[in-house]
Amino acid sequence: MCGIIGCVGREDTLDTLVHGLSKLEYRGYDSAGVALSEAGDDEADGSAESEGSLDVVKCAGKIDDLRTALEGRETSGPVGVGHTRWSTHGPPTDANAHPHVDCTGQVAVVHNGIIENYQALRDELSTAGHEFRSDTDTEVVPHLVEAGLREGLDMEEAVREAIARLEGSYAIAVVVAGEETVFAARNDSPLVLGVDDDATYLASDVPAFRDFTDRVVYLADGEFARLDAAGWTVTDAAGEVVDKDVETVDWDPEETGKSGYDHFMLKEIHEQPRALRQCLRGRVDELGGAVDIGDLGDLSPTGVQFVAAGTSYHAALYAARLFREAGVPAQAFLASEYATGVPPIGDALVVGVTQSGETADTLSAMREASRRGARTLAVTNTVGSTAAREADHTLYIRAGPEIGVAATKTFASQLAALNLLSLATAESGGRDVVAALRDLPGDVQTLLDDSGAAEVAAEFVDAGAYFFIGRGYHYPVALEGALKMKEITYKHAEGFAAGELKHGPLALVTEDTPVFAVVTGDDELATKTVGNVKEVEARDAPVVAVTDGQSDVERYADHVLELPETHRRAASVLANVQLQLVSYHVANELGRSIDKPRNLAKSVTVE
């Protein structure tokens, strides 16, 4: 969940590290630090006695706090690593910030993930005389390396021996005084190399170095990388060289900038028409009413189990309904509950929905499904991610890079991609659905141009709580609307299936509880939801109707957020955009840290 950056071969190493950290701050932002290594006059020989220096600067707070700490410092060195943290072991303090060093201050380590056996290792090292300065699990790593160097191992051997003793998830980068080399390894936590003519980069995500190169190498679990002046080498756990493909990232660095918007989240909300076009491009035959999602083989599932977390779980709930309506048994599971829960159903297809492709809970669920003999499909945004590599099949949502911690355009693209999946494999829908998907980018743009969400947000910015209700495909949207409100406003918000209000939650409804009701069409679902709105109105709660105007829900609403008329499956995407805007504007009115909400991180790589 944290961010790692490393580089070898640049003259402006420190500036490069800090720039990379600023691009990774969405992954963690409660502390940050850098370590730079510089060889001495004589060539470093890899031993503990190598000449040279190691300069470490770190502090609690955001990247700007690190910049302040670096002012006036003559920090130098052609090789370095940096880290921005999302706390797991120990609070965000200067001592707990990465990089962590050994007793001598000659070995520095940055780490993402959780070392599950750190306490046993720490006890062993403490008994051997090592002194610890932090509460973190990470700090055992530099001390393990130090112990290896004391035993006469060379630098690479010492790092390999240290890595071999770790249990858990990790992406680790190590620098040592006197060594103009970065060593790195990964297990269940992402690491990617950036390859340029004169420099090599290491990061937990491509945006960290995308301004410098578009050539990347994705590391797999169990692989070990060495970056030095000669370039880069990847080996396996046994030390055998692994032949890695160098791939090209197909998005522009400008896509990770704000482009004049006040926040990444607002920019990404407004990028949804383009993201949807990218998702649909080449996959929809508008004349024939058919869908082609590429060579996924003959999936023909007799049952589908979706596993996901957070926003992706809401997309999974939506997708499960798509398949059930097509006559295919389907369920959505919280990934964190799946591995110890229900086994795959017969010849079920297990679909992991994960925008990053690195979500630890979802990866564990998919691996458990594979162990049980199920076929797996990853629905993800990230080429080269762990989910994409490990799954039997992959469907990319093509949303482009998303920097804001709260998912927006990736959710819309997930819903579109999952519609394509159901159309292609379960014959769910037909020409009317394909036509609605074709029109969806334009409909979202119309909504963005005319939305009244800012006025609604201003009206209810001081509300004590927010409720969101919907039925059918709109129930997951109600859950997602509440999640967005929680994530970026820090206000209490709940999403419900509309019919469940009267089974308990109605006791919480007051005149200080605005209820956002998603109602589209004029079918039975709409009629029943209007009835639930009347229940709310009778208790003096303000109602905001998110509607296409086909029902008479406006009669019972205090405010209306309009939707273009479309198929009910596409209407859920449109309704979600209105709710995203409401949450954004409430958070903005409250002065919240919208792109970096407290206690959260973009890619959740720990269980």
mmCIF file with all atom_site columns, N, CA, C and O in Angstrom, residues 469 498 501 515-519 528-539 541 543-545 553 556-557:
data_model
loop_
_atom_site.group_PDB
_atom_site.id
_atom_site.type_symbol
_atom_site.label_atom_id
_atom_site.label_alt_id
_atom_site.label_comp_id
_atom_site.label_asym_id
_atom_site.label_entity_id
_atom_site.label_seq_id
_atom_site.pdbx_PDB_ins_code
_atom_site.Cartn_x
_atom_site.Cartn_y
_atom_site.Cartn_z
_atom_site.occupancy
_atom_site.B_iso_or_equiv
_atom_site.pdbx_formal_charge
_atom_site.auth_seq_id
_atom_site.auth_comp_id
_atom_site.auth_asym_id
_atom_site.auth_atom_id
_atom_site.pdbx_PDB_model_num
ATOM 1   N N  . ILE A 1 469 ? -30.345 4.742  -1.296  1.00 0.00 ? 469 ILE A N  1
ATOM 2   C CA . ILE A 1 469 ? -31.170 3.563  -1.514  1.00 0.00 ? 469 ILE A CA 1
ATOM 3   C C  . ILE A 1 469 ? -31.365 3.297  -2.999  1.00 0.00 ? 469 ILE A C  1
ATOM 4   O O  . ILE A 1 469 ? -31.350 4.226  -3.820  1.00 0.00 ? 469 ILE A O  1
ATOM 5   N N  . ALA A 1 498 ? -33.426 -0.643 -1.137  1.00 0.00 ? 498 ALA A N  1
ATOM 6   C CA . ALA A 1 498 ? -34.526 0.240  -0.732  1.00 0.00 ? 498 ALA A CA 1
ATOM 7   C C  . ALA A 1 498 ? -35.567 -0.478 0.124   1.00 0.00 ? 498 ALA A C  1
ATOM 8   O O  . ALA A 1 498 ? -36.114 0.094  1.076   1.00 0.00 ? 498 ALA A O  1
ATOM 9   N N  . LEU A 1 501 ? -35.160 -0.577 4.167   1.00 0.00 ? 501 LEU A N  1
ATOM 10  C CA . LEU A 1 501 ? -35.295 0.566  5.071   1.00 0.00 ? 501 LEU A CA 1
ATOM 11  C C  . LEU A 1 501 ? -36.250 0.263  6.216   1.00 0.00 ? 501 LEU A C  1
ATOM 12  O O  . LEU A 1 501 ? -35.971 0.569  7.374   1.00 0.00 ? 501 LEU A O  1
ATOM 13  N N  . VAL A 1 515 ? -31.865 11.497 2.154   1.00 0.00 ? 515 VAL A N  1
ATOM 14  C CA . VAL A 1 515 ? -31.903 10.180 1.549   1.00 0.00 ? 515 VAL A CA 1
ATOM 15  C C  . VAL A 1 515 ? -31.820 10.343 0.032   1.00 0.00 ? 515 VAL A C  1
ATOM 16  O O  . VAL A 1 515 ? -32.659 11.008 -0.581  1.00 0.00 ? 515 VAL A O  1
ATOM 17  N N  . PHE A 1 516 ? -30.799 9.748  -0.559  1.00 0.00 ? 516 PHE A N  1
ATOM 18  C CA . PHE A 1 516 ? -30.606 9.780  -2.004  1.00 0.00 ? 516 PHE A CA 1
ATOM 19  C C  . PHE A 1 516 ? -31.213 8.502  -2.575  1.00 0.00 ? 516 PHE A C  1
ATOM 20  O O  . PHE A 1 516 ? -30.751 7.393  -2.269  1.00 0.00 ? 516 PHE A O  1
ATOM 21  N N  . ALA A 1 517 ? -32.252 8.657  -3.381  1.00 0.00 ? 517 ALA A N  1
ATOM 22  C CA . ALA A 1 517 ? -32.972 7.515  -3.937  1.00 0.00 ? 517 ALA A CA 1
ATOM 23  C C  . ALA A 1 517 ? -32.719 7.425  -5.433  1.00 0.00 ? 517 ALA A C  1
ATOM 24  O O  . ALA A 1 517 ? -33.031 8.365  -6.178  1.00 0.00 ? 517 ALA A O  1
ATOM 25  N N  . VAL A 1 518 ? -32.166 6.298  -5.878  1.00 0.00 ? 518 VAL A N  1
ATOM 26  C CA . VAL A 1 518 ? -31.911 6.077  -7.291  1.00 0.00 ? 518 VAL A CA 1
ATOM 27  C C  . VAL A 1 518 ? -33.126 5.349  -7.880  1.00 0.00 ? 518 VAL A C  1
ATOM 28  O O  . VAL A 1 518 ? -33.419 4.206  -7.502  1.00 0.00 ? 518 VAL A O  1
ATOM 29  N N  . VAL A 1 519 ? -33.844 6.018  -8.773  1.00 0.00 ? 519 VAL A N  1
ATOM 30  C CA . VAL A 1 519 ? -35.076 5.471  -9.356  1.00 0.00 ? 519 VAL A CA 1
ATOM 31  C C  . VAL A 1 519 ? -35.065 5.753  -10.852 1.00 0.00 ? 519 VAL A C  1
ATOM 32  O O  . VAL A 1 519 ? -35.087 6.917  -11.265 1.00 0.00 ? 519 VAL A O  1
ATOM 33  N N  . LYS A 1 528 ? -41.876 0.221  -6.569  1.00 0.00 ? 528 LYS A N  1
ATOM 34  C CA . LYS A 1 528 ? -41.611 -0.152 -5.175  1.00 0.00 ? 528 LYS A CA 1
ATOM 35  C C  . LYS A 1 528 ? -40.647 0.845  -4.514  1.00 0.00 ? 528 LYS A C  1
ATOM 36  O O  . LYS A 1 528 ? -40.792 1.173  -3.339  1.00 0.00 ? 528 LYS A O  1
ATOM 37  N N  . THR A 1 529 ? -39.672 1.321  -5.261  1.00 0.00 ? 529 THR A N  1
ATOM 38  C CA . THR A 1 529 ? -38.732 2.288  -4.683  1.00 0.00 ? 529 THR A CA 1
ATOM 39  C C  . THR A 1 529 ? -39.435 3.607  -4.384  1.00 0.00 ? 529 THR A C  1
ATOM 40  O O  . THR A 1 529 ? -39.153 4.250  -3.361  1.00 0.00 ? 529 THR A O  1
ATOM 41  N N  . VAL A 1 530 ? -40.345 4.015  -5.241  1.00 0.00 ? 530 VAL A N  1
ATOM 42  C CA . VAL A 1 530 ? -41.131 5.224  -4.962  1.00 0.00 ? 530 VAL A CA 1
ATOM 43  C C  . VAL A 1 530 ? -41.898 5.041  -3.659  1.00 0.00 ? 530 VAL A C  1
ATOM 44  O O  . VAL A 1 530 ? -42.003 5.971  -2.838  1.00 0.00 ? 530 VAL A O  1
ATOM 45  N N  . GLY A 1 531 ? -42.414 3.840  -3.430  1.00 0.00 ? 531 GLY A N  1
ATOM 46  C CA . GLY A 1 531 ? -43.087 3.575  -2.166  1.00 0.00 ? 531 GLY A CA 1
ATOM 47  C C  . GLY A 1 531 ? -42.160 3.747  -0.977  1.00 0.00 ? 531 GLY A C  1
ATOM 48  O O  . GLY A 1 531 ? -42.555 4.281  0.075   1.00 0.00 ? 531 GLY A O  1
ATOM 49  N N  . ASN A 1 532 ? -40.920 3.319  -1.110  1.00 0.00 ? 532 ASN A N  1
ATOM 50  C CA . ASN A 1 532 ? -39.939 3.500  -0.030  1.00 0.00 ? 532 ASN A CA 1
ATOM 51  C C  . ASN A 1 532 ? -39.613 4.968  0.180   1.00 0.00 ? 532 ASN A C  1
ATOM 52  O O  . ASN A 1 532 ? -39.389 5.409  1.315   1.00 0.00 ? 532 ASN A O  1
ATOM 53  N N  . VAL A 1 533 ? -39.600 5.742  -0.903  1.00 0.00 ? 533 VAL A N  1
ATOM 54  C CA . VAL A 1 533 ? -39.376 7.176  -0.787  1.00 0.00 ? 533 VAL A CA 1
ATOM 55  C C  . VAL A 1 533 ? -40.513 7.830  0.008   1.00 0.00 ? 533 VAL A C  1
ATOM 56  O O  . VAL A 1 533 ? -40.283 8.717  0.837   1.00 0.00 ? 533 VAL A O  1
ATOM 57  N N  . LYS A 1 534 ? -41.741 7.372  -0.231  1.00 0.00 ? 534 LYS A N  1
ATOM 58  C CA . LYS A 1 534 ? -42.880 7.911  0.523   1.00 0.00 ? 534 LYS A CA 1
ATOM 59  C C  . LYS A 1 534 ? -42.716 7.636  2.018   1.00 0.00 ? 534 LYS A C  1
ATOM 60  O O  . LYS A 1 534 ? -43.068 8.473  2.860   1.00 0.00 ? 534 LYS A O  1
ATOM 61  N N  . GLU A 1 535 ? -42.191 6.461  2.371   1.00 0.00 ? 535 GLU A N  1
ATOM 62  C CA . GLU A 1 535 ? -41.944 6.135  3.776   1.00 0.00 ? 535 GLU A CA 1
ATOM 63  C C  . GLU A 1 535 ? -40.972 7.139  4.401   1.00 0.00 ? 535 GLU A C  1
ATOM 64  O O  . GLU A 1 535 ? -41.138 7.560  5.545   1.00 0.00 ? 535 GLU A O  1
ATOM 65  N N  . VAL A 1 536 ? -39.963 7.505  3.631   1.00 0.00 ? 536 VAL A N  1
ATOM 66  C CA . VAL A 1 536 ? -38.964 8.472  4.108   1.00 0.00 ? 536 VAL A CA 1
ATOM 67  C C  . VAL A 1 536 ? -39.591 9.851  4.236   1.00 0.00 ? 536 VAL A C  1
ATOM 68  O O  . VAL A 1 536 ? -39.403 10.561 5.244   1.00 0.00 ? 536 VAL A O  1
ATOM 69  N N  . GLU A 1 537 ? -40.333 10.251 3.217   1.00 0.00 ? 537 GLU A N  1
ATOM 70  C CA . GLU A 1 537 ? -40.962 11.573 3.217   1.00 0.00 ? 537 GLU A CA 1
ATOM 71  C C  . GLU A 1 537 ? -41.894 11.723 4.410   1.00 0.00 ? 537 GLU A C  1
ATOM 72  O O  . GLU A 1 537 ? -41.955 12.795 5.037   1.00 0.00 ? 537 GLU A O  1
ATOM 73  N N  . ALA A 1 538 ? -42.609 10.654 4.761   1.00 0.00 ? 538 ALA A N  1
ATOM 74  C CA . ALA A 1 538 ? -43.552 10.708 5.883   1.00 0.00 ? 538 ALA A CA 1
ATOM 75  C C  . ALA A 1 538 ? -42.845 10.934 7.211   1.00 0.00 ? 538 ALA A C  1
ATOM 76  O O  . ALA A 1 538 ? -43.492 11.303 8.205   1.00 0.00 ? 538 ALA A O  1
ATOM 77  N N  . ARG A 1 539 ? -41.556 10.735 7.252   1.00 0.00 ? 539 ARG A N  1
ATOM 78  C CA . ARG A 1 539 ? -40.779 10.935 8.475   1.00 0.00 ? 539 ARG A CA 1
ATOM 79  C C  . ARG A 1 539 ? -39.919 12.188 8.395   1.00 0.00 ? 539 ARG A C  1
ATOM 80  O O  . ARG A 1 539 ? -38.938 12.331 9.117   1.00 0.00 ? 539 ARG A O  1
ATOM 81  N N  . ALA A 1 541 ? -37.735 13.303 6.391   1.00 0.00 ? 541 ALA A N  1
ATOM 82  C CA . ALA A 1 541 ? -36.365 13.308 5.888   1.00 0.00 ? 541 ALA A CA 1
ATOM 83  C C  . ALA A 1 541 ? -36.333 13.941 4.500   1.00 0.00 ? 541 ALA A C  1
ATOM 84  O O  . ALA A 1 541 ? -37.205 13.666 3.667   1.00 0.00 ? 541 ALA A O  1
ATOM 85  N N  . VAL A 1 543 ? -35.447 14.309 0.666   1.00 0.00 ? 543 VAL A N  1
ATOM 86  C CA . VAL A 1 543 ? -35.215 13.295 -0.365  1.00 0.00 ? 543 VAL A CA 1
ATOM 87  C C  . VAL A 1 543 ? -34.566 13.940 -1.580  1.00 0.00 ? 543 VAL A C  1
ATOM 88  O O  . VAL A 1 543 ? -35.023 14.984 -2.060  1.00 0.00 ? 543 VAL A O  1
ATOM 89  N N  . VAL A 1 544 ? -33.519 13.296 -2.073  1.00 0.00 ? 544 VAL A N  1
ATOM 90  C CA . VAL A 1 544 ? -32.897 13.677 -3.341  1.00 0.00 ? 544 VAL A CA 1
ATOM 91  C C  . VAL A 1 544 ? -33.124 12.527 -4.307  1.00 0.00 ? 544 VAL A C  1
ATOM 92  O O  . VAL A 1 544 ? -32.619 11.412 -4.097  1.00 0.00 ? 544 VAL A O  1
ATOM 93  N N  . ALA A 1 545 ? -33.905 12.754 -5.330  1.00 0.00 ? 545 ALA A N  1
ATOM 94  C CA . ALA A 1 545 ? -34.187 11.723 -6.322  1.00 0.00 ? 545 ALA A CA 1
ATOM 95  C C  . ALA A 1 545 ? -33.158 11.783 -7.441  1.00 0.00 ? 545 ALA A C  1
ATOM 96  O O  . ALA A 1 545 ? -32.944 12.849 -8.039  1.00 0.00 ? 545 ALA A O  1
ATOM 97  N N  . VAL A 1 553 ? -41.389 9.871  -8.975  1.00 0.00 ? 553 VAL A N  1
ATOM 98  C CA . VAL A 1 553 ? -40.657 10.066 -7.726  1.00 0.00 ? 553 VAL A CA 1
ATOM 99  C C  . VAL A 1 553 ? -40.383 11.542 -7.444  1.00 0.00 ? 553 VAL A C  1
ATOM 100 O O  . VAL A 1 553 ? -40.266 11.963 -6.287  1.00 0.00 ? 553 VAL A O  1
ATOM 101 N N  . TYR A 1 556 ? -42.234 13.504 -4.711  1.00 0.00 ? 556 TYR A N  1
ATOM 102 C CA . TYR A 1 556 ? -41.955 13.294 -3.289  1.00 0.00 ? 556 TYR A CA 1
ATOM 103 C C  . TYR A 1 556 ? -40.528 13.713 -2.923  1.00 0.00 ? 556 TYR A C  1
ATOM 104 O O  . TYR A 1 556 ? -40.063 13.438 -1.826  1.00 0.00 ? 556 TYR A O  1
ATOM 105 N N  . ALA A 1 557 ? -39.836 14.366 -3.851  1.00 0.00 ? 557 ALA A N  1
ATOM 106 C CA . ALA A 1 557 ? -38.433 14.721 -3.640  1.00 0.00 ? 557 ALA A CA 1
ATOM 107 C C  . ALA A 1 557 ? -38.270 16.211 -3.386  1.00 0.00 ? 557 ALA A C  1
ATOM 108 O O  . ALA A 1 557 ? -39.000 17.045 -3.931  1.00 0.00 ? 557 ALA A O  1
#
